[in-house]
CSV table of C-alpha atoms in Angstrom, one decimal:
chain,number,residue,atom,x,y,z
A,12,UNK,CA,16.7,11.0,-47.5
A,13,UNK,CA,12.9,11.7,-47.5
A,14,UNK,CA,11.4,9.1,-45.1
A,15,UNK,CA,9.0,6.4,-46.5
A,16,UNK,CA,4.9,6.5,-45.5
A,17,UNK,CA,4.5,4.7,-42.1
A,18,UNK,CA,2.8,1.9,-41.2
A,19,UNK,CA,0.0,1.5,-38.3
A,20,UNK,CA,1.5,-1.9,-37.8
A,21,UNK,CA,5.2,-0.9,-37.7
A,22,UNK,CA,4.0,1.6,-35.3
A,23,UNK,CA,2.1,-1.1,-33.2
A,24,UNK,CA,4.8,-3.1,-32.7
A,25,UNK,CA,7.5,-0.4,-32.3
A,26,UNK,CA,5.4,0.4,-29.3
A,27,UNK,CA,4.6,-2.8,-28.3
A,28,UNK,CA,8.5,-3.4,-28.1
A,29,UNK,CA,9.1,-0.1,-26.2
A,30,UNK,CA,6.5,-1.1,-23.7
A,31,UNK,CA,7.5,-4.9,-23.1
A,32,UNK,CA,11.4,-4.3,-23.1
A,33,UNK,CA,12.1,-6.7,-25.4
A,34,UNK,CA,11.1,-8.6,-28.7
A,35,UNK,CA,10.1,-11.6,-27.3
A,36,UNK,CA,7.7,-9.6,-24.6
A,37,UNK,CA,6.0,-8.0,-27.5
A,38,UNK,CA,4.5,-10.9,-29.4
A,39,UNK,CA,1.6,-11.5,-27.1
A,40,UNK,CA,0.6,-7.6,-27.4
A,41,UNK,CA,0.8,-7.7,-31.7
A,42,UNK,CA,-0.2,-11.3,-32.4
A,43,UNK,CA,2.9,-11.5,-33.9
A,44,UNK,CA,6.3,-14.5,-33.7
A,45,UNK,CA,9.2,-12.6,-32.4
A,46,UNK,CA,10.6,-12.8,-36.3
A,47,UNK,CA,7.4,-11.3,-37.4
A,48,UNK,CA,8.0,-8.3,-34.6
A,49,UNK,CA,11.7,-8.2,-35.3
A,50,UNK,CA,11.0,-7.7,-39.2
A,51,UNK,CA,8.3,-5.0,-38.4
A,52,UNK,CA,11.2,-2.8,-36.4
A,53,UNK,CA,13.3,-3.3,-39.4
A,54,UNK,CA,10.7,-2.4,-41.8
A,55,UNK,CA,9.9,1.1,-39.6
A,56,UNK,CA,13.8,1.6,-39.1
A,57,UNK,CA,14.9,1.4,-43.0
A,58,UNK,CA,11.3,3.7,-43.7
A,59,UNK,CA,12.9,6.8,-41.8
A,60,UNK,CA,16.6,5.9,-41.8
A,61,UNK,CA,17.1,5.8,-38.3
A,62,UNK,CA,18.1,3.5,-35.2
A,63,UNK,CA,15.6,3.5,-33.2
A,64,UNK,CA,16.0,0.5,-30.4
A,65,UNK,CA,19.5,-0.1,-28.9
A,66,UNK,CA,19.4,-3.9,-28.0
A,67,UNK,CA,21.2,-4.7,-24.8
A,68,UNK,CA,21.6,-8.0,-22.8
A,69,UNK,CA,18.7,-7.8,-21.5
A,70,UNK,CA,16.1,-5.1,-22.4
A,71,UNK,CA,16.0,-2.8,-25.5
A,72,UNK,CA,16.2,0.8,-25.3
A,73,UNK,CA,15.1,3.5,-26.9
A,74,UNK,CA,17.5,5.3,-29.0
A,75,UNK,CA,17.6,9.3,-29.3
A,76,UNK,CA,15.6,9.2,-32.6
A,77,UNK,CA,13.4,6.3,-30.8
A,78,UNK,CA,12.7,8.6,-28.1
A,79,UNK,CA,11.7,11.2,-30.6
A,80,UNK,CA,9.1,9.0,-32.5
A,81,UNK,CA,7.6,7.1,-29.7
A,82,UNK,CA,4.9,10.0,-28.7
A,83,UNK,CA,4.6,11.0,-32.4
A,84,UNK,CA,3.7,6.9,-32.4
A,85,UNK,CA,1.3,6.8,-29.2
A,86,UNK,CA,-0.7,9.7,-30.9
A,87,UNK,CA,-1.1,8.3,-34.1
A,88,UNK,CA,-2.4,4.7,-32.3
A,89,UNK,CA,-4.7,7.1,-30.4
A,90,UNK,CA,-6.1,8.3,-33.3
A,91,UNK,CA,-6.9,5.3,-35.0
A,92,UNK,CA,-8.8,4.6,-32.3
A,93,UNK,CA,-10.8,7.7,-32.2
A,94,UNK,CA,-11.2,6.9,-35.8
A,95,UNK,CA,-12.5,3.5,-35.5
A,96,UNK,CA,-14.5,4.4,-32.3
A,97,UNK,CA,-16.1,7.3,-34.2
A,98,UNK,CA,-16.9,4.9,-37.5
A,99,UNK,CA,-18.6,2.2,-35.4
A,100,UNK,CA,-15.8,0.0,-33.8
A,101,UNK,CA,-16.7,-3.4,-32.4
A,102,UNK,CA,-19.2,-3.7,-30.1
A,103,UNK,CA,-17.8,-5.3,-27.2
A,104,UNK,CA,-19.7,-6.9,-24.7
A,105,UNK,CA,-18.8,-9.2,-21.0
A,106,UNK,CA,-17.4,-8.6,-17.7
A,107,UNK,CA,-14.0,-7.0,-16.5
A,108,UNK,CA,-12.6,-8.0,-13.3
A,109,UNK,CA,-10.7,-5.0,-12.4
A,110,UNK,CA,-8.6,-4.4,-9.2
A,111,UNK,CA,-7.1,-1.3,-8.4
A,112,UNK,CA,-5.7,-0.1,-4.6
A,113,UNK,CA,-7.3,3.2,-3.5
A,114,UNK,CA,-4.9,5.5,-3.1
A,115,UNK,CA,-4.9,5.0,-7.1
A,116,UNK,CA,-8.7,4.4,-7.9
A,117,UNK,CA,-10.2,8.3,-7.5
A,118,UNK,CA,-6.8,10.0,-9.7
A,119,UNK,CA,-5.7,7.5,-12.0
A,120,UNK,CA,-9.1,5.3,-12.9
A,121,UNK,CA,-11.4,7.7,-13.2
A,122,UNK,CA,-9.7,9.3,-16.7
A,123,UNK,CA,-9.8,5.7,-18.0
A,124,UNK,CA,-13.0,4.7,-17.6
A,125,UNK,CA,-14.3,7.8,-18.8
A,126,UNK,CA,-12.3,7.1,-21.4
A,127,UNK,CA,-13.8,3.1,-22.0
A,128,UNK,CA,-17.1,3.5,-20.3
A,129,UNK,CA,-19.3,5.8,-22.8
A,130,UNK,CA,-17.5,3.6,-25.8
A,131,UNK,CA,-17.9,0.3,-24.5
A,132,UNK,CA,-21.5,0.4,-22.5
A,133,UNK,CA,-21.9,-3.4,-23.2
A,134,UNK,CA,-18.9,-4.2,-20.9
A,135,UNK,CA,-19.7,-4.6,-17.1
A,136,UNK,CA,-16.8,-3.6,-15.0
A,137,UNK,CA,-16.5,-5.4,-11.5
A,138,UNK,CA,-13.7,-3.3,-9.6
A,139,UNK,CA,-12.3,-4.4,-6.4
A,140,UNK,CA,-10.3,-2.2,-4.0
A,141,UNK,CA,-7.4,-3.3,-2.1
A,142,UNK,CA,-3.6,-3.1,-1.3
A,143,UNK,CA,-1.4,-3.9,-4.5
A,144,UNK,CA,0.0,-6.9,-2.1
A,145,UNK,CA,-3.1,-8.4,-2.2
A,146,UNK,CA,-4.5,-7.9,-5.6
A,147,UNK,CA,-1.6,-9.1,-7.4
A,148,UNK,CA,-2.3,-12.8,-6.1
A,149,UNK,CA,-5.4,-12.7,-7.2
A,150,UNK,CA,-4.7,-11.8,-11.0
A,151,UNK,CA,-2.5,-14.8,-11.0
A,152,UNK,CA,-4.9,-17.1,-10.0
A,153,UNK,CA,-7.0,-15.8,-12.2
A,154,UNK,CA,-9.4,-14.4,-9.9
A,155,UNK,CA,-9.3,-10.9,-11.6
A,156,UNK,CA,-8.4,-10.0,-15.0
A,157,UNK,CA,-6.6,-6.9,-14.9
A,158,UNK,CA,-5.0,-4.6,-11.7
A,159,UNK,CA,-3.6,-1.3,-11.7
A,160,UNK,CA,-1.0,-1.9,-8.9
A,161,UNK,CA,2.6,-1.1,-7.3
A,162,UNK,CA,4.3,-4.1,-8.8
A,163,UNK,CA,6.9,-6.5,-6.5
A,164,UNK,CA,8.9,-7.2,-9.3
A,165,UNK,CA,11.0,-5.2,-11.9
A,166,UNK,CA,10.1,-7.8,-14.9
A,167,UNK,CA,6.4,-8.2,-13.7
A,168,UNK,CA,3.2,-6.7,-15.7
A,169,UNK,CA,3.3,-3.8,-18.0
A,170,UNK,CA,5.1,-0.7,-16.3
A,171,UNK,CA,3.4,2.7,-16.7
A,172,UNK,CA,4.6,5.3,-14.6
A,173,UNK,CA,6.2,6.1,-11.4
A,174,UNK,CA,4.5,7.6,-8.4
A,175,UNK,CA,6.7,9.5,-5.8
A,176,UNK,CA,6.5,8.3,-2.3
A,177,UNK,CA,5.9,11.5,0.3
A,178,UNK,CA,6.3,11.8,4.3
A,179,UNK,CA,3.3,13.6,5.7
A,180,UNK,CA,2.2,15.1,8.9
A,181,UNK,CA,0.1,17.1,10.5
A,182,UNK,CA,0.8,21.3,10.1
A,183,UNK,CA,-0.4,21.5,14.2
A,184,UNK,CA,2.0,18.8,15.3
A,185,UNK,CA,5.5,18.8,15.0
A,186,UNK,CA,6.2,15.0,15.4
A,187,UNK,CA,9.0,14.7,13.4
A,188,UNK,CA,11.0,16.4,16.0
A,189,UNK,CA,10.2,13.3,18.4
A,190,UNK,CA,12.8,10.8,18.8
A,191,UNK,CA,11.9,7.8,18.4
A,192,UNK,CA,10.1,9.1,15.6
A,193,UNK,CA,6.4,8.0,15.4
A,194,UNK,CA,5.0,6.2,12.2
A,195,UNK,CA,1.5,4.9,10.6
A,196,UNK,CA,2.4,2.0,8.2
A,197,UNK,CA,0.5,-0.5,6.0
A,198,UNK,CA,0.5,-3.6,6.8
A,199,UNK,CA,3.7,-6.2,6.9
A,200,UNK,CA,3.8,-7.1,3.4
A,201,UNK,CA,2.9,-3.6,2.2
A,202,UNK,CA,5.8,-2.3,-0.5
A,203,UNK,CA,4.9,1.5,0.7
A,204,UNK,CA,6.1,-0.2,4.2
A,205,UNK,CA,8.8,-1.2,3.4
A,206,UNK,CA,10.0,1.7,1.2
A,207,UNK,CA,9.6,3.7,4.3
A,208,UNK,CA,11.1,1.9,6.9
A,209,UNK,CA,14.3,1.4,4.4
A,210,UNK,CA,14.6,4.9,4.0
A,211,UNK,CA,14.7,5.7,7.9
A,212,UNK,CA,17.1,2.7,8.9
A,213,UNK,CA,19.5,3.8,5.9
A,214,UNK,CA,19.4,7.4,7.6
A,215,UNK,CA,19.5,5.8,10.7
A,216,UNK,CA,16.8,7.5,12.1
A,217,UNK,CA,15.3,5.6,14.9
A,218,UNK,CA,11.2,5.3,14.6
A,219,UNK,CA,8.2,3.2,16.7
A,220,UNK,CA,5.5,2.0,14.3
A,221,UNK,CA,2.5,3.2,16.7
A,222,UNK,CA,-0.6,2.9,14.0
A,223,UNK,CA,-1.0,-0.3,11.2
A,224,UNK,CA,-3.4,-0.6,8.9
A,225,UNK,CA,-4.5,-1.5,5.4
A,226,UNK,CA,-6.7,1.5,5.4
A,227,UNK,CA,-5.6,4.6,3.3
A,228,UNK,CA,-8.5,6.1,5.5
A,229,UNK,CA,-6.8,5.0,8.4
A,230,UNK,CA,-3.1,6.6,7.7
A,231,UNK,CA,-4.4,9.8,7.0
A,232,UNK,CA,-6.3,9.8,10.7
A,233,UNK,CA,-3.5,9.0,12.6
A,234,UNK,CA,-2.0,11.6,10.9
A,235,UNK,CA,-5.0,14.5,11.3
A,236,UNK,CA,-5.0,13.0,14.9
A,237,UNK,CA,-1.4,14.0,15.9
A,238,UNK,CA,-0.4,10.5,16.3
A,239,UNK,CA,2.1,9.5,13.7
A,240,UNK,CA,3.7,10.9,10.3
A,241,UNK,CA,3.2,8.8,7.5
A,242,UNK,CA,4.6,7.6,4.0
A,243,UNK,CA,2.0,7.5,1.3
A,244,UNK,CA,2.0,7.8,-2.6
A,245,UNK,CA,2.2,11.6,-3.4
A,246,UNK,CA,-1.4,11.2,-5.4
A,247,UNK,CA,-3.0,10.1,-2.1
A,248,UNK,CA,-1.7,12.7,0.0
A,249,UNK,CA,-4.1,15.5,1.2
A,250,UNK,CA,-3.4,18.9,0.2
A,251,UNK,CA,-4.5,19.9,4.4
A,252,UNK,CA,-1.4,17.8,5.4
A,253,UNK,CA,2.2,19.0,5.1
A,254,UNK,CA,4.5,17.0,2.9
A,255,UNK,CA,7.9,16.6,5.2
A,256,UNK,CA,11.5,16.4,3.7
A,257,UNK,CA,15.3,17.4,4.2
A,258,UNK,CA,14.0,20.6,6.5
A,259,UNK,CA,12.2,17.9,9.0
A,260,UNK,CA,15.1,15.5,8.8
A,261,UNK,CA,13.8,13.1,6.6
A,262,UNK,CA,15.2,11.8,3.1
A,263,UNK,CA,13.2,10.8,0.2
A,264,UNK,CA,11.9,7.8,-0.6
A,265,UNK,CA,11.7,5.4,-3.9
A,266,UNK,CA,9.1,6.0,-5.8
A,267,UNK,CA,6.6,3.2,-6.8
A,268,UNK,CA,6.5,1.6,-10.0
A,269,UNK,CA,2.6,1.7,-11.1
A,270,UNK,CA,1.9,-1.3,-14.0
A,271,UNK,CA,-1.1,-3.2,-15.0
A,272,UNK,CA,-1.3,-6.9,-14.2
A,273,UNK,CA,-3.1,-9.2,-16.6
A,274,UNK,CA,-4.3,-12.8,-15.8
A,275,UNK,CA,-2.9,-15.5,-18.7
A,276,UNK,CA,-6.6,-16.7,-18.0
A,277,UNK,CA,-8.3,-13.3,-19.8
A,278,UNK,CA,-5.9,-13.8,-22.8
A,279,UNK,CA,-8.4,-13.8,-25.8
A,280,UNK,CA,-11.2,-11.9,-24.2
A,281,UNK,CA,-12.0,-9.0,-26.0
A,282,UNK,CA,-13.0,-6.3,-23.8
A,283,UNK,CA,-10.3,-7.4,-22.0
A,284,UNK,CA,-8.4,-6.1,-24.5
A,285,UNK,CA,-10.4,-2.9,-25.0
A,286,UNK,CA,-9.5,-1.6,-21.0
A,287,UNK,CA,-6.1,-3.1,-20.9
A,288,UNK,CA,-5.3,-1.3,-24.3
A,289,UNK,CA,-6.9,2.4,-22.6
A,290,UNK,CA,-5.2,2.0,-19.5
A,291,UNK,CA,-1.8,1.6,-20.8
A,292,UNK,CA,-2.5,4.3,-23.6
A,293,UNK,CA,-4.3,6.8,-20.9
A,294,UNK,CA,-1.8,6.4,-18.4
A,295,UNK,CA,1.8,5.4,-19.6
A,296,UNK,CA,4.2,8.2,-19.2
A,297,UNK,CA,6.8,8.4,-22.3
């Protein structure tokens, strides 16, 4: 069978379905009803003769054929928009309220507002650094539009990658030979916090919490300084400290799911739209 031309909106709202996990999630990313979405799929699936989503309970999933076509897909999107940008898009104009943590801000922003910035000069970006716990509140009061964050909740905001979690230590201190063994954490409610102190008491491996703070600046002192190990994301980690595993006695950790929050309050603005749509496209892995 010789597949059928393809769509840009089949595309869009194959993605869109891949992305949210389900039909229902996708509507609100396509402008779409859920029939409307659901007869899209159909549409793209009888066009190259293929399953492509497996619908569970729950959550679609991607079928092997699915799998194939979804980076073919998020190419082809990316080119319309090169397309469009290069052909006099839009002009978009207003302010973004952007929160990001920083162990995230200098590896992971930067590519994306290169990306949006020299396209989209009109739009002012406000960007607020601080710990995922605490940005993530503030998008759902509606105090910021959009945060790149470790999110607290499997179902919550719009999953993009997953960032390993990494024990570190100073190379002229040997502290993870000390018993109890000394640690810098985040603060109480901080998810990297809690990773870490999970993994020790499931390898029951007894620790003293001897430095706090909300400061990525801060961990990685107390760690220069010979006063603690600590857990941070792998993308924050220093190349002049040395990453500790199995050979120092301690296990890996769970890595953090990265996702972008969006307020319901920002719905309908438009260069709201424009960064949400780049940071998904820049940074989603597969």
């Amino acid at each position: 069978m010789t597949p059928k031309d393809l769509q840009l909106d089949w595309l869009k709202c194959f993605v869109a379905v891949v992305d949210a996990g389900t039909l229902s999630g996708a509507t609100t990313e396509v402008h779409r009803s859920q029939s409307a979405v659901s007869m899209q799929i159909r549409k793209l699936e009888d066009a190259l003769g293929r399953q492509l989503l497996v619908r569970g309970a729950r959550r679609v999933e991607l079928s092997a054929d699915g799998q194939t076509l979804l980076g073919y897909a998020r190419r082809m999107l990316d080119l319309q928009d090169e397309v469009q940008g290069a052909f006099g898009e839009e002009t978009l104009t207003g302010r973004v309220r952007l929160g990001v943590p920083d162990d995230y801000a200098a590896k992971y922003l930067t590519p994306v507002l290169k990306r949006f910035g020299p396209r989209h000069s009109g739009v002012e970006i406000e960007l607020d650094c601080e710990q995922s716990t605490s940005l993530i509140p503030r998008v759902t009061s509606g105090e910021l539009d959009l945060a790149l964050v470790s999110r607290d909740h499997a179902r919550r905001g719009s999953l993009l990658f997953h960032e390993p979690m990494v024990w570190v230590g100073s190379p002229q201190f040997e502290l993870w030979r000390r018993d109890p063994l000394p640690i810098a954490v985040y603060e109480d409610a901080s998810l990297a916090r809690r990773h870490a102190i999970h993994t020790l008491a499931q390898q029951g491996r007894r620790y003293r919490v001897v430095y706090h703070s909300s400061s990525l600046e801060g961990q990685i002192a107390a760690v220069e300084s010979g006063l603690a190990i600590a857990a941070l994301t792998l993308c924050s980690a220093p190349s002049r400290l040395q990453i500790l595993g199995r050979e120092e006695g301690l296990g890996p950790m769970a890595p953090m799911e990265v996702a972008v929050y969006r307020s319901r309050d920002s719905q309908g603005s438009k260069a709201v739209d424009g960064l949400y749509n780049v940071l998904v496209r820049t940074l989603r892995q597969g």
